[in-house]
CSV table of C-alpha atoms in Angstrom, one decimal:
chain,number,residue,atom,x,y,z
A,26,UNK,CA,70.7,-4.8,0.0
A,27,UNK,CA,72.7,-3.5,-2.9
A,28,UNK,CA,75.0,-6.7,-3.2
A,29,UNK,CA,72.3,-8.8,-5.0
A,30,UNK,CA,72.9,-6.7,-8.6
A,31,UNK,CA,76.6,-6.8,-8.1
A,32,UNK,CA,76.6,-10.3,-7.5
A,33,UNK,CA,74.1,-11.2,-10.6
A,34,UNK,CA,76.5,-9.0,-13.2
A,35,UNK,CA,79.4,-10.8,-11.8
A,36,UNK,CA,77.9,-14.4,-12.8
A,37,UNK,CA,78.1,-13.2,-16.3
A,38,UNK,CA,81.5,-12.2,-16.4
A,39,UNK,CA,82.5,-14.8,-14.1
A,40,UNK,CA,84.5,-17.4,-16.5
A,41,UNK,CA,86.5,-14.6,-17.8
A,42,UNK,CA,88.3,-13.7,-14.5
A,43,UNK,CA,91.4,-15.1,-13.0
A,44,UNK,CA,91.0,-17.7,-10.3
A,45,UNK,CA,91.7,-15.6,-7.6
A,46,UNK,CA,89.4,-13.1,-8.3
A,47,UNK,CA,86.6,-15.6,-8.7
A,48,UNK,CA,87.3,-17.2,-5.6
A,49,UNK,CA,87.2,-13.8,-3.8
A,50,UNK,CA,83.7,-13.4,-5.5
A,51,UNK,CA,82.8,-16.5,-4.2
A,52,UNK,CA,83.4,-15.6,-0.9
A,53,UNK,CA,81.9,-12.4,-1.1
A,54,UNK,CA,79.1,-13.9,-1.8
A,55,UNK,CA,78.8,-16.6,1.0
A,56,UNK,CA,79.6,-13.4,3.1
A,57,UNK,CA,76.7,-11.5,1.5
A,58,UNK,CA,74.2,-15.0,1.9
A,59,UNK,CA,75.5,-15.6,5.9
A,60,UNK,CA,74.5,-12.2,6.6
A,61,UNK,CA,71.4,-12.6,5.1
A,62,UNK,CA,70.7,-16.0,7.4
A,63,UNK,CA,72.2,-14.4,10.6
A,64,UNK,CA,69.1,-11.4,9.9
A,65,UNK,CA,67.0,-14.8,9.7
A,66,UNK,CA,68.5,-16.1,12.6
A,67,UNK,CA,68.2,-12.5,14.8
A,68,UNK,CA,64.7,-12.7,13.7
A,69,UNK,CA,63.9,-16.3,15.2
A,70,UNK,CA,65.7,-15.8,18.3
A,71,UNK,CA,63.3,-12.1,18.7
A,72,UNK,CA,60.9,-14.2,18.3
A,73,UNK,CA,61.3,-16.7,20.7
A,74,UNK,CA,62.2,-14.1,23.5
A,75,UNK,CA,58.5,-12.4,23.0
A,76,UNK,CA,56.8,-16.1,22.7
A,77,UNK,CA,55.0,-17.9,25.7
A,78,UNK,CA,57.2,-20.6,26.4
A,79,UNK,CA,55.3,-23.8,26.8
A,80,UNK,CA,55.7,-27.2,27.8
A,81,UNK,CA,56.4,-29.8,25.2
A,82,UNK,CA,52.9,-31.3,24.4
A,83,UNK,CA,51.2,-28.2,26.5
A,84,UNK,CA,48.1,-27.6,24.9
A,85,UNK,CA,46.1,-25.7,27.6
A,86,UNK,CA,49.5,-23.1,27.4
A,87,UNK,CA,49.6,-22.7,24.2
A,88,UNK,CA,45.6,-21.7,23.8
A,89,UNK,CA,46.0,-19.4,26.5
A,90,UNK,CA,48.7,-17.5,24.8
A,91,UNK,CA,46.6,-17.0,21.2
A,92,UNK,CA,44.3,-15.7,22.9
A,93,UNK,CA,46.2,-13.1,24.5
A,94,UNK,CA,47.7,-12.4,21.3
A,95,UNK,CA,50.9,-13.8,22.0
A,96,UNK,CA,53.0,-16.8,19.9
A,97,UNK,CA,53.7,-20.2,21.6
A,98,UNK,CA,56.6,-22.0,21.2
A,99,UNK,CA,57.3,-25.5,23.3
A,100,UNK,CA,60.5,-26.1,25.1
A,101,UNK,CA,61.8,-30.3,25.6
A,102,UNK,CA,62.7,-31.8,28.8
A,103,UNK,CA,66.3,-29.8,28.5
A,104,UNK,CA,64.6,-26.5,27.8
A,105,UNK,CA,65.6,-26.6,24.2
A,106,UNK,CA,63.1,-25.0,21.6
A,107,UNK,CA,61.4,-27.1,19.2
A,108,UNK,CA,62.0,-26.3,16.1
A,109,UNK,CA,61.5,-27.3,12.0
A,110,UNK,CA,64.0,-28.5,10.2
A,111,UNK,CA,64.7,-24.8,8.6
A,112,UNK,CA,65.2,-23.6,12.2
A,113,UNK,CA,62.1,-22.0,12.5
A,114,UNK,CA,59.8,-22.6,16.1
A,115,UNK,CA,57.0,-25.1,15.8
A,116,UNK,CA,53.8,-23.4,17.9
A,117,UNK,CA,51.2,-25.8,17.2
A,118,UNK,CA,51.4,-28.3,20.1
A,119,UNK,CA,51.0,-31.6,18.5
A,120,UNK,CA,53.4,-30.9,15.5
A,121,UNK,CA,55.9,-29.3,18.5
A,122,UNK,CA,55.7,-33.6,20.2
A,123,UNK,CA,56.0,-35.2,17.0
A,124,UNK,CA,58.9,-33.4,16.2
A,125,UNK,CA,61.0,-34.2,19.4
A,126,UNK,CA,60.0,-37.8,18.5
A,127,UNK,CA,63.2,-40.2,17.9
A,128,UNK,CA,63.3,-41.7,14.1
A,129,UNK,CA,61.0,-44.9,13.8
A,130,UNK,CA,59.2,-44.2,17.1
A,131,UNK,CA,55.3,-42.6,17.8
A,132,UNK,CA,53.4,-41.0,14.4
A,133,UNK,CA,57.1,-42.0,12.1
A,134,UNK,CA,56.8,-45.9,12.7
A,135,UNK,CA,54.7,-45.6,9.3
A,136,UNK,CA,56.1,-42.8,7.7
A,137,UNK,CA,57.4,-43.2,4.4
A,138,UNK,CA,58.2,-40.5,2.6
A,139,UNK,CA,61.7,-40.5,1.1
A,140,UNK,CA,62.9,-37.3,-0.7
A,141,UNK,CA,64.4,-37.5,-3.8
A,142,UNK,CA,68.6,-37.7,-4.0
A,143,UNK,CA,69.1,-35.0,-6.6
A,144,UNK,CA,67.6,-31.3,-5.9
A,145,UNK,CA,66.6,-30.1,-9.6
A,146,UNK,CA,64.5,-27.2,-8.6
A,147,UNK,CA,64.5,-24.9,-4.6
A,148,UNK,CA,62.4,-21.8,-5.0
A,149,UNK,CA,65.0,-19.3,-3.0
A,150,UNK,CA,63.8,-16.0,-1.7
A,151,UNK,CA,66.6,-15.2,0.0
A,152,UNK,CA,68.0,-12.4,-2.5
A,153,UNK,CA,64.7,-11.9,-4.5
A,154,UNK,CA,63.2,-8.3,-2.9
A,155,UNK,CA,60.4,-7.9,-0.9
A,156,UNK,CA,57.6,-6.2,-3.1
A,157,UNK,CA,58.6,-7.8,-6.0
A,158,UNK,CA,57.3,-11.4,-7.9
A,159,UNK,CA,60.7,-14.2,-8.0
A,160,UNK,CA,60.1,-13.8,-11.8
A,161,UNK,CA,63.9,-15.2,-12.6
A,162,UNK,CA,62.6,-18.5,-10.8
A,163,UNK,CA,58.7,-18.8,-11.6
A,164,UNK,CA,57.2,-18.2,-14.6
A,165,UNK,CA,54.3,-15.5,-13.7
A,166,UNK,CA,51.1,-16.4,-16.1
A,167,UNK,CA,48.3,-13.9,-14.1
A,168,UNK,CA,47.1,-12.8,-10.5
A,169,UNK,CA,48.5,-10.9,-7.9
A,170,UNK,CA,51.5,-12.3,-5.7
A,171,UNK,CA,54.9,-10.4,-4.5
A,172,UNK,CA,57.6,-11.8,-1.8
A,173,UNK,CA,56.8,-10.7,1.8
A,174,UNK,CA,59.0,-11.0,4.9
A,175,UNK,CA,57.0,-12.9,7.4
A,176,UNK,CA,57.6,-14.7,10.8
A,177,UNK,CA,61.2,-14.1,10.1
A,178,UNK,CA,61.6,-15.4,6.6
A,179,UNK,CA,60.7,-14.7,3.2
A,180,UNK,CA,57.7,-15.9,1.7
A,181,UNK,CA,55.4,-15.9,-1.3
A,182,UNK,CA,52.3,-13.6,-0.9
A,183,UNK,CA,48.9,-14.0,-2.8
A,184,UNK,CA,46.4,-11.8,-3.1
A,185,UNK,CA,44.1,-12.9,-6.0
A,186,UNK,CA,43.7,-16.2,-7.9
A,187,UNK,CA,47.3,-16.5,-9.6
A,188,UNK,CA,48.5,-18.8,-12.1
A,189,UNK,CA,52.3,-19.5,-11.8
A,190,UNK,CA,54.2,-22.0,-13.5
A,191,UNK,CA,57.6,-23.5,-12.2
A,192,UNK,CA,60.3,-24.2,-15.2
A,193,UNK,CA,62.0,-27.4,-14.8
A,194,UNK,CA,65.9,-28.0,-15.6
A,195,UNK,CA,64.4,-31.2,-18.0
A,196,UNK,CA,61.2,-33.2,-17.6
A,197,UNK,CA,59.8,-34.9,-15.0
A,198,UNK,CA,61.3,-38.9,-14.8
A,199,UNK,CA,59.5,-41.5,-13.5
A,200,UNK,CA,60.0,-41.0,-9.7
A,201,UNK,CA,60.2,-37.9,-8.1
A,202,UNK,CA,59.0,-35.6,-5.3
A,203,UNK,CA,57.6,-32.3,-4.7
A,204,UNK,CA,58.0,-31.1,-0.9
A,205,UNK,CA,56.5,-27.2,-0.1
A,206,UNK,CA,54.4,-25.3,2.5
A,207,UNK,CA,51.2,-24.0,1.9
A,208,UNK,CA,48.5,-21.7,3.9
A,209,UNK,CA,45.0,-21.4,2.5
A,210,UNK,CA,43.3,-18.6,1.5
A,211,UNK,CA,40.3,-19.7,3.8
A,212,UNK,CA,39.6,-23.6,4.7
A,213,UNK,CA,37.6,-24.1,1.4
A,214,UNK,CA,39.9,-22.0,-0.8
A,215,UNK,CA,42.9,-23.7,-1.2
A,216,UNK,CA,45.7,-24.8,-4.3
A,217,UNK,CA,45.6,-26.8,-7.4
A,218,UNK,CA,48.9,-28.5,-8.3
A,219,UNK,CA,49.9,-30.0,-11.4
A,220,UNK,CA,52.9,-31.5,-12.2
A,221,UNK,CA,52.7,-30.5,-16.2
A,222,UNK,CA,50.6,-27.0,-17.3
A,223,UNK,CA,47.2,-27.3,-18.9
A,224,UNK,CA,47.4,-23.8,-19.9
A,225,UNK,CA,44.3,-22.4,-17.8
A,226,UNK,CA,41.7,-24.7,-19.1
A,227,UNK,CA,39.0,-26.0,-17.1
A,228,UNK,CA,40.4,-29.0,-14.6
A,229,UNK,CA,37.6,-31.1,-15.9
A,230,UNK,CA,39.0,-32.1,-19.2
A,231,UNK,CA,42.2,-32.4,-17.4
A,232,UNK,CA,43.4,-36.2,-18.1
A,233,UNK,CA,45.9,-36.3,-15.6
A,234,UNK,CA,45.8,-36.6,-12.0
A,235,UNK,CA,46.9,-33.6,-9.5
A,236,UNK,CA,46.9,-32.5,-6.1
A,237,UNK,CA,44.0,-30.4,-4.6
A,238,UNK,CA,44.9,-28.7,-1.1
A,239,UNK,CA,42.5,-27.2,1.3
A,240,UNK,CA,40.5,-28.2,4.3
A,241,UNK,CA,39.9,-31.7,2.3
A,242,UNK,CA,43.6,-32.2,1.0
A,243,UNK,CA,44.6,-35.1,-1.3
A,244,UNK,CA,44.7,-36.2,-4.9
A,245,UNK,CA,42.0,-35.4,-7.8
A,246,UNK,CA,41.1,-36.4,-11.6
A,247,UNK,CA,38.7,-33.9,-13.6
A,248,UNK,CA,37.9,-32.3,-10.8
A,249,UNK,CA,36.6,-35.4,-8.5
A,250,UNK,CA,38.6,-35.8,-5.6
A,251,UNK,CA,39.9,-39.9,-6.1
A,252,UNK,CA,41.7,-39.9,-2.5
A,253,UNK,CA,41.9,-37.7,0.7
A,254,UNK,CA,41.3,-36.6,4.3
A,255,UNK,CA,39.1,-33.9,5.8
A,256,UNK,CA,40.0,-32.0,8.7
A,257,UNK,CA,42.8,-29.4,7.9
A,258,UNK,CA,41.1,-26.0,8.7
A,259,UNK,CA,44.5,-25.0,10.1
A,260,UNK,CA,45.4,-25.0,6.7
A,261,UNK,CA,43.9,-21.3,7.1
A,262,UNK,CA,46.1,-20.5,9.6
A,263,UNK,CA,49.6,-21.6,9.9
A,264,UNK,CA,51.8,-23.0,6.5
A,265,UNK,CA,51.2,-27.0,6.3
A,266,UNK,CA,54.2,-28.5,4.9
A,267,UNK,CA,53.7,-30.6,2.0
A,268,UNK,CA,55.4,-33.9,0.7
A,269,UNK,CA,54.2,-35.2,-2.4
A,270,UNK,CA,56.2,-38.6,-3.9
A,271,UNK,CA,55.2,-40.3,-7.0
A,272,UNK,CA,56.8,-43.7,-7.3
A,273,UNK,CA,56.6,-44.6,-11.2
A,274,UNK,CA,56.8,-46.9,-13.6
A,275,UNK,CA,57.4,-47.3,-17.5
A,276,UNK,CA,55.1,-50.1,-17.7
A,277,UNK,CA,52.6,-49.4,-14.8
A,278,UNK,CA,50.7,-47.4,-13.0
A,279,UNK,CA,52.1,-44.4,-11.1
A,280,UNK,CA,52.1,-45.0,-7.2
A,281,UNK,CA,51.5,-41.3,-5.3
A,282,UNK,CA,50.9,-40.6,-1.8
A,283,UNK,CA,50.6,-37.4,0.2
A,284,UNK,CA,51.7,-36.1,3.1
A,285,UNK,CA,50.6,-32.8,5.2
A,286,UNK,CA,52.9,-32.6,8.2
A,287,UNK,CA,53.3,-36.1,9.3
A,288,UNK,CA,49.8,-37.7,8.1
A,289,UNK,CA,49.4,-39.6,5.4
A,290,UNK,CA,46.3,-37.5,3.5
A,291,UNK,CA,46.5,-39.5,0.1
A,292,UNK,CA,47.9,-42.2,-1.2
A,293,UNK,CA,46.8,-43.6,-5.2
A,294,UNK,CA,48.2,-46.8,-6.4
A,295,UNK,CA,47.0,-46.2,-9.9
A,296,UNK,CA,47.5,-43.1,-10.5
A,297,UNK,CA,48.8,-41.1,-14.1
A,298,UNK,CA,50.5,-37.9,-13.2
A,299,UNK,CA,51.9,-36.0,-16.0
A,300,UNK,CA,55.8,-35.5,-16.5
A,301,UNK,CA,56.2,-32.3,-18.1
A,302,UNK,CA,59.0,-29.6,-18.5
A,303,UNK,CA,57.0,-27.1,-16.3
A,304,UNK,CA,54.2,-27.6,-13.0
A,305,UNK,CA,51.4,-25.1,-13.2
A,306,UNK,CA,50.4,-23.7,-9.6
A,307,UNK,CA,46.8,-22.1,-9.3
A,308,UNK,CA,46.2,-20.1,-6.0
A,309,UNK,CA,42.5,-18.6,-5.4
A,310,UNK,CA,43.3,-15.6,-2.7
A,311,UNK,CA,41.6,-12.3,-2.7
A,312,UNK,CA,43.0,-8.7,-0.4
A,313,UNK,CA,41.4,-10.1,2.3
A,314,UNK,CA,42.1,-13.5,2.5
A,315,UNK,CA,46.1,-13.9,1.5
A,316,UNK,CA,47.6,-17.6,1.0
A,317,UNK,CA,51.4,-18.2,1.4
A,318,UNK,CA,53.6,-20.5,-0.1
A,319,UNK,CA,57.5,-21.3,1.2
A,320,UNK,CA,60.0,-23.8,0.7
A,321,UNK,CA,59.0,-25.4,-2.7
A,322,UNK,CA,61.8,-28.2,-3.9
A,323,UNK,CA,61.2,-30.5,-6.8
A,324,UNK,CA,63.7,-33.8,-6.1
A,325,UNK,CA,64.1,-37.0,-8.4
A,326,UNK,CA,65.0,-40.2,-6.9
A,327,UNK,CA,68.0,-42.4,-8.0
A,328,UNK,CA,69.6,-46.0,-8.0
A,329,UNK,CA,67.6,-47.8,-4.9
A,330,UNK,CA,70.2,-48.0,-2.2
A,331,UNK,CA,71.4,-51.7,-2.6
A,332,UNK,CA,71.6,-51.4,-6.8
A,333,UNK,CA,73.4,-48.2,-6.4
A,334,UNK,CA,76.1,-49.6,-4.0
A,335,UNK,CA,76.8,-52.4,-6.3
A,336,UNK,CA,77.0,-50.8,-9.4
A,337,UNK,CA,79.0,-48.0,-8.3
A,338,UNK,CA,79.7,-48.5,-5.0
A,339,UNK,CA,78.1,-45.2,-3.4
A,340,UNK,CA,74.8,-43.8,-2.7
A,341,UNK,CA,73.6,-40.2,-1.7
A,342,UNK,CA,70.8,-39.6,0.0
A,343,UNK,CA,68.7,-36.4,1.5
A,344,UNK,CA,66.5,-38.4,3.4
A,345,UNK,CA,68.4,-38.1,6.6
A,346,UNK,CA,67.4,-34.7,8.5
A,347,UNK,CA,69.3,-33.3,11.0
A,348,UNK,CA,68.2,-30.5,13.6
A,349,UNK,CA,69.8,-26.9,12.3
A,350,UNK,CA,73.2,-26.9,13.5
A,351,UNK,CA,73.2,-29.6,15.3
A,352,UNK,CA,73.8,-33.5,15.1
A,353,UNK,CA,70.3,-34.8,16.1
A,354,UNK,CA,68.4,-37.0,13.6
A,355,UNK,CA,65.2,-35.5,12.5
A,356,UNK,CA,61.9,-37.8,13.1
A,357,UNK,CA,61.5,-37.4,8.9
A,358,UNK,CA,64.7,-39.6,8.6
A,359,UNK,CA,62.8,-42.6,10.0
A,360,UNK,CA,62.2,-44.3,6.2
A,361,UNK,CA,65.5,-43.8,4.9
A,362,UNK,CA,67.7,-45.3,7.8
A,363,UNK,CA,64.8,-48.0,8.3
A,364,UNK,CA,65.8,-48.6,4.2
A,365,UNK,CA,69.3,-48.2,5.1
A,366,UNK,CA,69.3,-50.9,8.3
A,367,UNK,CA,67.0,-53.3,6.1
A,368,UNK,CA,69.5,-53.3,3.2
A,369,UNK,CA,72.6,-54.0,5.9
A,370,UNK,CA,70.4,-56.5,7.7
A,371,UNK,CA,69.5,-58.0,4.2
A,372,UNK,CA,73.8,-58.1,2.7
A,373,UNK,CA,75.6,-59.4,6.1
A,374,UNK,CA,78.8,-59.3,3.8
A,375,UNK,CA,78.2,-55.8,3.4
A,376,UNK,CA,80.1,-52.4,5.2
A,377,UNK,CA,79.7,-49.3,5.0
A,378,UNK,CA,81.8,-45.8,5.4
A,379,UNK,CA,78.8,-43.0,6.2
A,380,UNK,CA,79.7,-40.0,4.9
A,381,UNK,CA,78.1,-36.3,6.2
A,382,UNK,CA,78.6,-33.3,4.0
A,383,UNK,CA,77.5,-29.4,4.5
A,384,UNK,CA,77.0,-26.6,2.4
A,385,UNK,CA,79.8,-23.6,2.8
A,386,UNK,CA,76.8,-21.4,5.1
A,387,UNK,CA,79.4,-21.1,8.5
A,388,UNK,CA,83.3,-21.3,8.8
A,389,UNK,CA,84.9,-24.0,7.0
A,390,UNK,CA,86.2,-25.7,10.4
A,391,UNK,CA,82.7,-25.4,11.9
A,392,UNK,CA,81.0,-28.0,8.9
A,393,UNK,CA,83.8,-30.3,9.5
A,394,UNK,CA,83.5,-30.6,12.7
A,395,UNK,CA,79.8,-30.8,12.0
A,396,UNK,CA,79.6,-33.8,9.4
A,397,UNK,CA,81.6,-35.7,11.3
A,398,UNK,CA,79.4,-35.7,14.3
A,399,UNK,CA,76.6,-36.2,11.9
A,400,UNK,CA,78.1,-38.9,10.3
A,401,UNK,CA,78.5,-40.5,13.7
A,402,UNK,CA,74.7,-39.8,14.7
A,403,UNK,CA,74.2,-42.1,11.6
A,404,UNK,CA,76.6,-45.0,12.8
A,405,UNK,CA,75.6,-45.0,16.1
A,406,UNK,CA,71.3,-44.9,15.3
A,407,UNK,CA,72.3,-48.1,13.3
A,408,UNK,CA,74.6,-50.1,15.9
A,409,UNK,CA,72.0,-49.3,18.4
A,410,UNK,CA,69.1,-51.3,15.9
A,411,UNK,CA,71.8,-54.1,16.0
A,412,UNK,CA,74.1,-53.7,13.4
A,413,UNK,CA,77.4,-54.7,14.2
A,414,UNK,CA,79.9,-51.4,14.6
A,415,UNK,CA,82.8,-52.7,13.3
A,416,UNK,CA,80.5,-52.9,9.4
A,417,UNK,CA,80.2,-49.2,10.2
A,418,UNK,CA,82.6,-46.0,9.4
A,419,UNK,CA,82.4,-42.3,10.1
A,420,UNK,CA,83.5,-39.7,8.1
A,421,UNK,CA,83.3,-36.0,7.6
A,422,UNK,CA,83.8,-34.3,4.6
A,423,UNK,CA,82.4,-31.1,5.5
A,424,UNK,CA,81.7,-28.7,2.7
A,425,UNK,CA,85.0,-30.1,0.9
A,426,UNK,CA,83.5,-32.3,-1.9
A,427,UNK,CA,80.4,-30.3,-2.9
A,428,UNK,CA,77.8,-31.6,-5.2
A,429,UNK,CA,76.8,-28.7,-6.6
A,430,UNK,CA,77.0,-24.5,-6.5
A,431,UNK,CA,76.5,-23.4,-3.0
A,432,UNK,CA,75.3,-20.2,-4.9
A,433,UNK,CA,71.5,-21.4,-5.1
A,434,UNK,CA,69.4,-22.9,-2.5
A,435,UNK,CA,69.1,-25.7,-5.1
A,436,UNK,CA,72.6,-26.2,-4.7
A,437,UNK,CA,72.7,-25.7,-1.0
A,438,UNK,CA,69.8,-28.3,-0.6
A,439,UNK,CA,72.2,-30.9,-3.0
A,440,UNK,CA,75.1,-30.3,-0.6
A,441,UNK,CA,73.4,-31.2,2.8
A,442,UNK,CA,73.6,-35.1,1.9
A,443,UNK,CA,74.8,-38.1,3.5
A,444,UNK,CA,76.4,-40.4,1.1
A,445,UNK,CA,76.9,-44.2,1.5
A,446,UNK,CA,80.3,-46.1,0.7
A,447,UNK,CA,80.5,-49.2,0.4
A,448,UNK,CA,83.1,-50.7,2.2
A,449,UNK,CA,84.3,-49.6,6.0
């Protein structure tokens, strides 16, 4: 894993080389990053052959195999895997059902969580060695805490309380949303999230809101907890995926909700979170009892949907998930094309072109191909809701028309979109 170095010294001297040569070091570098997944993906797949192989919604199977030692995963009615939307197996049995769930039916009939369109900040481990603390992408205040390879991916590692900060490209707006995955320490040891830095005072002359996580998850002020929901122990055990969204306003009240896994935990119509330059992380842990954190992304939301279609006749969206791969709408996409068939069913004068677009991860001819069938997914979800097909297009652009550098996760996470045309 010598390439990392290379590639960092070639950033800086980048804009001083001809074309060519830059677009070989481009390429060199997706080279370098697919290798990298593939390990990933070699991992997984060992995984899954030495997992117990349950039924989808098998609970008895799936306690039997823990406590042989052994990892369940769940297989659907084809004998597919369930997986995450990173890829990775689901092996708790309830999370393995909901995510085989079609958008807008079961537990995601009243989700509503609805990433933000523009990526500003993706913690990436993918380069960052094992050992050592991501200090080119947090800013390290105190504690212990390194990157660790675990179930098949890298992760952060803490081993005493640790103060972190995460640097911002610019401040917080008004709306935005923080999206992560979190294991405990222990049940009653958990995280303190705050979306400016208070500079390691005490929480209780903290003025602002912020999110407390463990067994008791939701949303505190000065160190009362103002809204949540008991019952996570597995926090202990397994990473929880996060979704935090803050819906705000320059004249009102902030309106934040909370999410762990597909349960709303929190939700604060009057809320005051700060907008800062930086959020400050604080993570109790000791040797013996380690938390993990993955997958953190900061997003800011845009235009809403209609506004942004008539004032400049597109709209991008992350909202709509797709299986890794693969065509198949995540349940998570359930609020976004519920806001996209509301805003059709709303404007009957309106069509639209559905656009799907990759990151350059895999051959050029394999993303096409990809965003087109993804694209499709989209047009045929809404004509089967009602919406006439002849107000619907599909197109593909692949990784063609990129929204960013597919050099950063950040970047990546920008590129896998679906943007909205108007007009078929």
């Amino acid at each position: 894993m010598r390439a990392a170095p290379l590639l960092t010294v070639a950033a800086v001297v980048i804009l001083a080389l001809p074309s060519a040569l830059e677009a070989q070091l481009g390429r060199l570098g997706d080279r370098i990053r697919r290798t990298v997944e593939d390990e990933v993906t070699q991992q997984v797949d060992d995984m899954v052959r030495e997992a117990v192989r349950c039924a989808l919604g098998d609970a008895a199977c799936a306690e039997r195999a823990r406590q042989e030692g052994q990892t369940p995963v769940f297989e659907d009615a084809d004998g597919n895997v369930v997986v995450d939307e990173d890829g990775q197996p689901i092996t708790d049995p309830e999370d393995a059902v909901r995510a085989a769930e079609e958008p807008g039916t079961g537990v995601w009939r009243n989700y509503d969580f609805v990433p933000g369109s523009e990526v500003i900040y993706a913690l990436d481990l993918t380069d960052e060695p094992v050992g050592r603390i991501p200090a080119r992408q947090i800013e390290y205040v105190e504690g212990n805490m390194q990157v660790v390879e675990r179930d098949g991916r890298k992760q952060l590692e803490f081993s005493s309380a640790t103060t972190f900060y995460v640097p911002l490209p610019r401040e917080l707006p008004e709306d935005f949303t923080v999206e992560f995955e979190f294991q405990a320490a222990a049940p009653n040891i958990g995280m303190t999230f705050m979306t400016g830095t208070f500079d390691g005072g005490n929480l209780g002359g903290y003025s602002h809101h912020y999110l407390d996580l463990w067994q008791n998850s939701g949303i505190s002020r000065a160190r009362e907890m103002i809204s949540s929901q008991d019952g996570l122990w597995h926090i202990a055990t397994e990473l929880i995926p996060f979704k935090f969204q803050v819906d705000g306003s320059a004249d009102a009240p902030d309106y934040a909700i909370l999410y762990a896994g597909t349960d709303r935990v929190a939700q604060v119509p009057n809320a005051d979170f700060a907008r800062g330059p930086k959020l400050e992380v604080r993570i109790p842990a000791n040797n013996d009892r380690r938390a993990y954190l993955a997958n953190l992304v900061v997003a800011i939301h845009g235009d809403p949907l209609y506004d942004a279609l008539s004032s400049t006749g597109e709209f991008t969206t992350r909202g709509i998930l797709f299986d890794l791969d693969s065509d198949r709408i995540r349940p998570e996409s359930t609020p976004t094309l519920q806001q996209i068939l509301s805003t059709l069913e709303q404007h009957a004068d309106l069509a639209l072109t559905i656009e799907g677009h990759t990151d350059s991860s895999g051959e050029e001819d394999y993303n096409q191909a990809l965003s087109e069938r993804r694209a499709q997914a989209v047009v045929a979800w809404l004509a089967g809701q009602g919406v006439d097909g002849a107000r619907l297009t599909a197109v593909g652009k692949g990784e063609t028309e990129p929204a960013a550098d597919n050099a950063s996760e950040a970047g990546r996470k920008q590129n896998r979109r679906v943007v909205l045309r108007a007009g078929g």
